[in-house]
Coordinates of C-alpha atoms in Angstrom, one line a residue:
X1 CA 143.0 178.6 132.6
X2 CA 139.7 178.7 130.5
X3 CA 136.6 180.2 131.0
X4 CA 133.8 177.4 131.4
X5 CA 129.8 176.8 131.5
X6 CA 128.2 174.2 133.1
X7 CA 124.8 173.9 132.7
X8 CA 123.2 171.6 135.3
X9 CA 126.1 172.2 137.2
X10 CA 124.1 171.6 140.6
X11 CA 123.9 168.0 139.4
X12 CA 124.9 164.6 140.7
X13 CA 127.4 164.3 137.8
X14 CA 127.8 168.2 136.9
X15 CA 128.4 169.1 140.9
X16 CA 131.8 166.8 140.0
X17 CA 132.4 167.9 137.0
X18 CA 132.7 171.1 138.8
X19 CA 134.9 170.2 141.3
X20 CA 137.4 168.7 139.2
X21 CA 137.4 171.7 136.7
X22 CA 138.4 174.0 139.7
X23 CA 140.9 171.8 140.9
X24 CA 142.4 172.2 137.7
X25 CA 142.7 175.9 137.9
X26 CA 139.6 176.9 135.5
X27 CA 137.1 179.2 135.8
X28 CA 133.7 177.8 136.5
X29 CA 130.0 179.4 136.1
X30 CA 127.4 176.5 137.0
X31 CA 123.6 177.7 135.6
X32 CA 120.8 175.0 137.0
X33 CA 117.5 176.1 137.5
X34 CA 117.8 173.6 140.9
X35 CA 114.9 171.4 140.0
X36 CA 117.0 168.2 140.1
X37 CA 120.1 169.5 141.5
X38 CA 121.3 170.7 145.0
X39 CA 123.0 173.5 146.4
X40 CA 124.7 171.2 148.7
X41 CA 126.3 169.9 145.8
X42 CA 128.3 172.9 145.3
X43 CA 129.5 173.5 148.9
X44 CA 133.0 173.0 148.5
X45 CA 132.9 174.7 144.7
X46 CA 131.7 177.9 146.7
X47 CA 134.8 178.2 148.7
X48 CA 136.9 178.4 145.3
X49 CA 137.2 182.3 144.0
X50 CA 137.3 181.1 140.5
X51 CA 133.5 179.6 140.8
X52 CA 130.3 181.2 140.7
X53 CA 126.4 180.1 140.6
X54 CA 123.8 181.3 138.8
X55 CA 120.2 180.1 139.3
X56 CA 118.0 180.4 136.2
X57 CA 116.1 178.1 133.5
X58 CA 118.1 177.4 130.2
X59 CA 114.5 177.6 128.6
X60 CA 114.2 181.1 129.6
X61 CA 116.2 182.3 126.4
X62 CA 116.2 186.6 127.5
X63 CA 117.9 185.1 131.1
X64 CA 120.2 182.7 129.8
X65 CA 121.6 184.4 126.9
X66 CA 122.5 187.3 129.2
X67 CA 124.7 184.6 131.1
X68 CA 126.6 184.9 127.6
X69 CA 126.8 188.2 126.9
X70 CA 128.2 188.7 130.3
X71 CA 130.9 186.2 130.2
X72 CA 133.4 184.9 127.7
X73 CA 133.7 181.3 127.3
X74 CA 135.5 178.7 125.9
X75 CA 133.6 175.9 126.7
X76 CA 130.2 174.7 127.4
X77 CA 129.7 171.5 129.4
X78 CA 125.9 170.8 128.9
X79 CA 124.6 168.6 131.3
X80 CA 121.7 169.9 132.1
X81 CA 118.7 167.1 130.9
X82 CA 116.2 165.4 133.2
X83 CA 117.5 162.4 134.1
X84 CA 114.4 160.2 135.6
X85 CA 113.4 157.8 132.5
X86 CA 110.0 156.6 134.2
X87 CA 109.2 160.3 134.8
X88 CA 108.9 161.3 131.1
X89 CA 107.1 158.1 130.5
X90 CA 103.9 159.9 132.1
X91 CA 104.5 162.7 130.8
X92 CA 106.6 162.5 127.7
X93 CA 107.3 166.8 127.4
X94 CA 109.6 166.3 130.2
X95 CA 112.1 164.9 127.9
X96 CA 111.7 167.4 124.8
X97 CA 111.6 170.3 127.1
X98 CA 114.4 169.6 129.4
X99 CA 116.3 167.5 127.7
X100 CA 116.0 168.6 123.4
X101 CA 114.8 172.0 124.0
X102 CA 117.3 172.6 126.7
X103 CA 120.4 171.6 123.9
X104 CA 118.6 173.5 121.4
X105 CA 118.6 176.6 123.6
X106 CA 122.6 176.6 124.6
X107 CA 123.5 175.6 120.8
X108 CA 121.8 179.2 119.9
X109 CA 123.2 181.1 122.8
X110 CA 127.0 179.5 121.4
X111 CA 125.8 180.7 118.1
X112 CA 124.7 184.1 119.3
X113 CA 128.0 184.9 121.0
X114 CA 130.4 182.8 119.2
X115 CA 131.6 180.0 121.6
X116 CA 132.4 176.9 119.7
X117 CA 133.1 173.9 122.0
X118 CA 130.6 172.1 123.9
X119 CA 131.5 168.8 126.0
X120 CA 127.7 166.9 125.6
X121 CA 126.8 164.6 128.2
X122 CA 125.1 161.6 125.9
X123 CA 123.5 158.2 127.3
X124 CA 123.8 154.7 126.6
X125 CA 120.1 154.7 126.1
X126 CA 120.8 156.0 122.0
X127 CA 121.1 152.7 121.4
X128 CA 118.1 151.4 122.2
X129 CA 117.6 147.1 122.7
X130 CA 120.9 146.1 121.8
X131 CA 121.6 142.5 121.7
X132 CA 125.4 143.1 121.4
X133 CA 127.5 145.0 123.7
X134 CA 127.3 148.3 121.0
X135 CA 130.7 150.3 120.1
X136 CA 130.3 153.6 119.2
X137 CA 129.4 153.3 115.5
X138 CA 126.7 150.5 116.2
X139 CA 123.8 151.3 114.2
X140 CA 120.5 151.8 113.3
X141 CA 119.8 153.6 116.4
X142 CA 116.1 153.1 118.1
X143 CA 115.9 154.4 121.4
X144 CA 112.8 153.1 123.4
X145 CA 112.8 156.0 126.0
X146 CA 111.9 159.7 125.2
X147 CA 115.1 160.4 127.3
X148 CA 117.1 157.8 124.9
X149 CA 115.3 159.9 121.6
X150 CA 115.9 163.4 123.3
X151 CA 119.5 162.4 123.7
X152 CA 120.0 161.5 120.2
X153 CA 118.1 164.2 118.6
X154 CA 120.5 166.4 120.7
X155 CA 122.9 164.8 119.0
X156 CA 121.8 165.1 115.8
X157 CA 121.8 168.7 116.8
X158 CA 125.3 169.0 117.6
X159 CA 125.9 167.6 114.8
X160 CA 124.5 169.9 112.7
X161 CA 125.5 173.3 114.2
X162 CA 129.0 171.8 114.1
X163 CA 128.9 171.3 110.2
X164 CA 127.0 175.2 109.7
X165 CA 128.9 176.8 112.5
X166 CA 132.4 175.3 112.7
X167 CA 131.8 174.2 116.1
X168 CA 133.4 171.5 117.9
X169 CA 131.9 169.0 120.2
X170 CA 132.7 165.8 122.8
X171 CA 129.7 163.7 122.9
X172 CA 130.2 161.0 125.6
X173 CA 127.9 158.5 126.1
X174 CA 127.6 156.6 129.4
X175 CA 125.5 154.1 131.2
X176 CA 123.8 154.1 134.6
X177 CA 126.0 156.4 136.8
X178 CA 126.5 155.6 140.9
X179 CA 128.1 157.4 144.0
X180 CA 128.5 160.4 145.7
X181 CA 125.6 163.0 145.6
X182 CA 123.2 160.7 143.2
X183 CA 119.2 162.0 143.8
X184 CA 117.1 158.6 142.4
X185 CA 117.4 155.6 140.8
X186 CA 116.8 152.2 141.7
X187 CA 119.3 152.2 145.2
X188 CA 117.0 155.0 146.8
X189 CA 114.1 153.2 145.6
X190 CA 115.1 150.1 147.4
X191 CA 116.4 152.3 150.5
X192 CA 112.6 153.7 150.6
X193 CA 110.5 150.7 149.8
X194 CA 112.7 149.1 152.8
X195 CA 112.2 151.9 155.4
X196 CA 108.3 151.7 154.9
X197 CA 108.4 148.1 155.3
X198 CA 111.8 146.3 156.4
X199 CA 110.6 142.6 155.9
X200 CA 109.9 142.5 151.9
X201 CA 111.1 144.6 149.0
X202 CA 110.0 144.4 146.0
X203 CA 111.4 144.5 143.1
X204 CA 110.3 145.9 139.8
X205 CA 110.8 143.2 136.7
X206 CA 112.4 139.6 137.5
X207 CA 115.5 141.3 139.0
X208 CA 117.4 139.4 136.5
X209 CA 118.1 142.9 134.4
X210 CA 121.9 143.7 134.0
X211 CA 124.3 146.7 133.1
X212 CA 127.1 148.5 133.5
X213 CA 127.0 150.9 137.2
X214 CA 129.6 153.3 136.5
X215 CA 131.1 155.1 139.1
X216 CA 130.7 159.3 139.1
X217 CA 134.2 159.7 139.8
X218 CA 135.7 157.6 136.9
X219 CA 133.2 159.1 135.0
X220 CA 134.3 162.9 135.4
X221 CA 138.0 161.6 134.8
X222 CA 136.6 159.9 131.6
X223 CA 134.8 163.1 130.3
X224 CA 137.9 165.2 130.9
X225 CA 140.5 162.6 129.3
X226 CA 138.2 162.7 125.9
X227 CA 138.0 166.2 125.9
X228 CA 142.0 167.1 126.0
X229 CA 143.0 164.6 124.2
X230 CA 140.7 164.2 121.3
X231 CA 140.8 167.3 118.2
X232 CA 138.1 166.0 115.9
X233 CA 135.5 168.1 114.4
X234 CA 132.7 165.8 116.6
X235 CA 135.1 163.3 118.9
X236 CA 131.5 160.5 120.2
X237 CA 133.1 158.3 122.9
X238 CA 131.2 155.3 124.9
X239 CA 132.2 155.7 128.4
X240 CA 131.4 152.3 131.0
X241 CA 132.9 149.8 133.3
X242 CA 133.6 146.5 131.9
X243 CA 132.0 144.6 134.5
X244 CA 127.8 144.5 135.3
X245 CA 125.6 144.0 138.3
X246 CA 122.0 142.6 138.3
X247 CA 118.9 144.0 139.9
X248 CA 118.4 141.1 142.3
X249 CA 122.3 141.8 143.2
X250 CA 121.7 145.7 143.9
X251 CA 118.6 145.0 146.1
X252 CA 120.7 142.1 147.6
X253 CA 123.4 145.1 148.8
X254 CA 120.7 147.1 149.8
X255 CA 119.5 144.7 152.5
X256 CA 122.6 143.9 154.2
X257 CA 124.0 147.7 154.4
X258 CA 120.9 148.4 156.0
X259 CA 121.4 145.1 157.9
X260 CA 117.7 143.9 157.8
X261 CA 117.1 139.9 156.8
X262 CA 114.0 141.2 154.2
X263 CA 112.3 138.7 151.5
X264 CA 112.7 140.0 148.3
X265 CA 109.6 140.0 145.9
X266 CA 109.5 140.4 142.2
X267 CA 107.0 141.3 140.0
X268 CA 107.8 139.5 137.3
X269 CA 108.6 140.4 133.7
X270 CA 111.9 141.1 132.2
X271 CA 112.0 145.0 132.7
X272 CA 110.9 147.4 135.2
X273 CA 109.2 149.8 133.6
X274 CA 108.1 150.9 130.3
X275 CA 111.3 152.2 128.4
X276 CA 113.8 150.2 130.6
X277 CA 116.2 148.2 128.6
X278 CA 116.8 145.0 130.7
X279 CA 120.4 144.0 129.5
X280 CA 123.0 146.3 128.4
X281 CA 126.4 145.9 127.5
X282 CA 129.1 148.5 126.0
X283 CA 132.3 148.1 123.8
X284 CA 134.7 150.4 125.3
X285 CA 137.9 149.5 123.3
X286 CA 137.9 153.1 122.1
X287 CA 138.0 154.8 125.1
X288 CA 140.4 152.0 126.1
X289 CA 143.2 153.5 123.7
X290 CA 143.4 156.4 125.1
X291 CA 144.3 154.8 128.2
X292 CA 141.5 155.0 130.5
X293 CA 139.7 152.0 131.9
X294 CA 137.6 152.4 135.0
X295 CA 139.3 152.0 138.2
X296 CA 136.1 150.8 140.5
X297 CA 134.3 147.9 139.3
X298 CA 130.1 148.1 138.8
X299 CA 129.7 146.0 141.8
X300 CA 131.9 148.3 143.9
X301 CA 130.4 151.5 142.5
X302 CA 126.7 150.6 144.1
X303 CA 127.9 149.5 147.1
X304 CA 129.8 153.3 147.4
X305 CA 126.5 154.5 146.5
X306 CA 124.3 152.6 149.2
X307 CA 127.0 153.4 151.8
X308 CA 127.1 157.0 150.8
X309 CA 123.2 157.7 151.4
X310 CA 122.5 155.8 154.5
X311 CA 125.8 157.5 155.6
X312 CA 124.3 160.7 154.4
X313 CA 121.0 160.0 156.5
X314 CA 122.3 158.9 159.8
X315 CA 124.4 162.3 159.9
X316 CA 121.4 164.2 159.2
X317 CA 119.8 162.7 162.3

């Protein structure tokens, strides 16, 4: 059994990152400060005796290094970042506070009380405008997001305190991530544009923009597969689906699940919105030798997704 931290644990992804590390028999704290994630999330990790939640900001440094001092753990699972890459467009200290700063923070605090392996939740988005499908070494790296630079300078980071520190580290990187318990992206977008007015979406960009939708649940299995089976100083792991669903396909999902015969409307241009990379595609034959492939294809993963929150919404009726 080992004594784990997962910060952002409230999360879309980190709520199932929970899960599964209960299920396993660990011990799970999950610190989120609840601005993205959801109590809700953790319903069924509250029933478990080895779990407990503790609500506080990973900025403030007095709160969160008591969470430390109090508990002895093996691991950290950072997770905690904002996710919304239009958000920290408008207002670009979204990223470097809760995104860089946030890393920054739980490095020192691993310093401080002498916990040396931390599972890193990375992003596609490192790589910037790709115009190959990138393996992990692909290089030099531009990112055209502040979430893509935050994520790399976290990196660089990790890096760092593992060379000074003798820490250890899993940085997976992963694309756009679908299913069960997700808060935004473009499928609520589309669900909400459609509810104000069920005869047209629109659509940011030409809808022609394409990438990987991986599902949440092949994801967690992914990030736990690197992390037991991998023993390098800094193991860096792209983690995807092979296959790669358009815009124009997503909104196309979107309208028959909610069974409505709506025109679709475009924009125009070839992104959505300023820091969007329109075409992505991942080289995942390291993973792949370790033996894991995802099991639900992109395509299948948003249409969980859809399903799951009008699903979610007729119940709450």
């Amino acid at each position: 059994m080992k004594n784990i931290l997962i910060t952002g644990g409230a999360g879309f992804i980190g709520s199932h990152l929970a899960d599964a590390l209960l299920a396993e028999g660990n011990r799970v704290v999950v610190y989120d400060n609840l601005s993205l994630g959801r109590l809700s999330n953790l319903d069924e990790a509250m029933k478990n005796q080895n779990f407990s939640f503790i609500k506080g900001d990973i900025m403030d440094r007095q709160d969160f290094f008591k969470v430390f001092e109090e508990n002895n753990f093996d691991v950290v699972f950072h997770m905690a970042a904002n996710s919304d890459i239009a958000k920290s467009h408008k207002d670009p200290d979204v990223d470097f506070n809760n995104t860089l700063s946030t890393t920054y923070n739980v490095l020192l605090a691993m310093k401080e009380y002498n916990i040396t392996e931390i599972v890193f939740a990375s992003t596609s988005a490192i790589y910037g405008e790709a115009e190959i499908a990138v393996n992990e070494d692909f290089g030099p790296l531009f990112p055209i997001s502040h979430y893509g630079a935050s994520k790399l300078a976290s990196e660089a980071y990790i890096s760092s305190f593992c060379e000074n520190y003798g820490f250890k580290a899993w940085i997976t990187r992963f694309p756009n991530v679908v299913g069960e318990r997700a808060t935004h992206g473009a499928i609520y977008d589309f669900i909400n544009k459609l509810r104000k007015n069920p005869a047209e979406l629109e659509v940011l960009g030409n809808g022609e923009q394409v990438k990987p939708y991986l599902y949440v649940k092949d994801l967690v299995e992914a990030i736990l597969l690197v992390w037991k089976s991998t023993n390098d100083k800094i193991n860096y792991f792209n983690l995807g689906v092979e296959s790669r669903t358009k815009v124009k396909e997503i909104a196309q999902m979107v309208i028959e699940e909610m069974g409505l015969n709506a025109k679709i409307k475009y924009t125009g241009g070839e992104r959505g919105w300023v820091g969007d990379v329109p075409r992505f595609s991942y080289c995942l034959d390291k993973i792949h030798r370790l033996g894991w492939k995802a099991k639900v294809s992109s395509n299948e993963a948003v249409r969980k997704s859809i399903r799951y929150i009008l699903e979610r919404d007729l119940c709450s009726l």
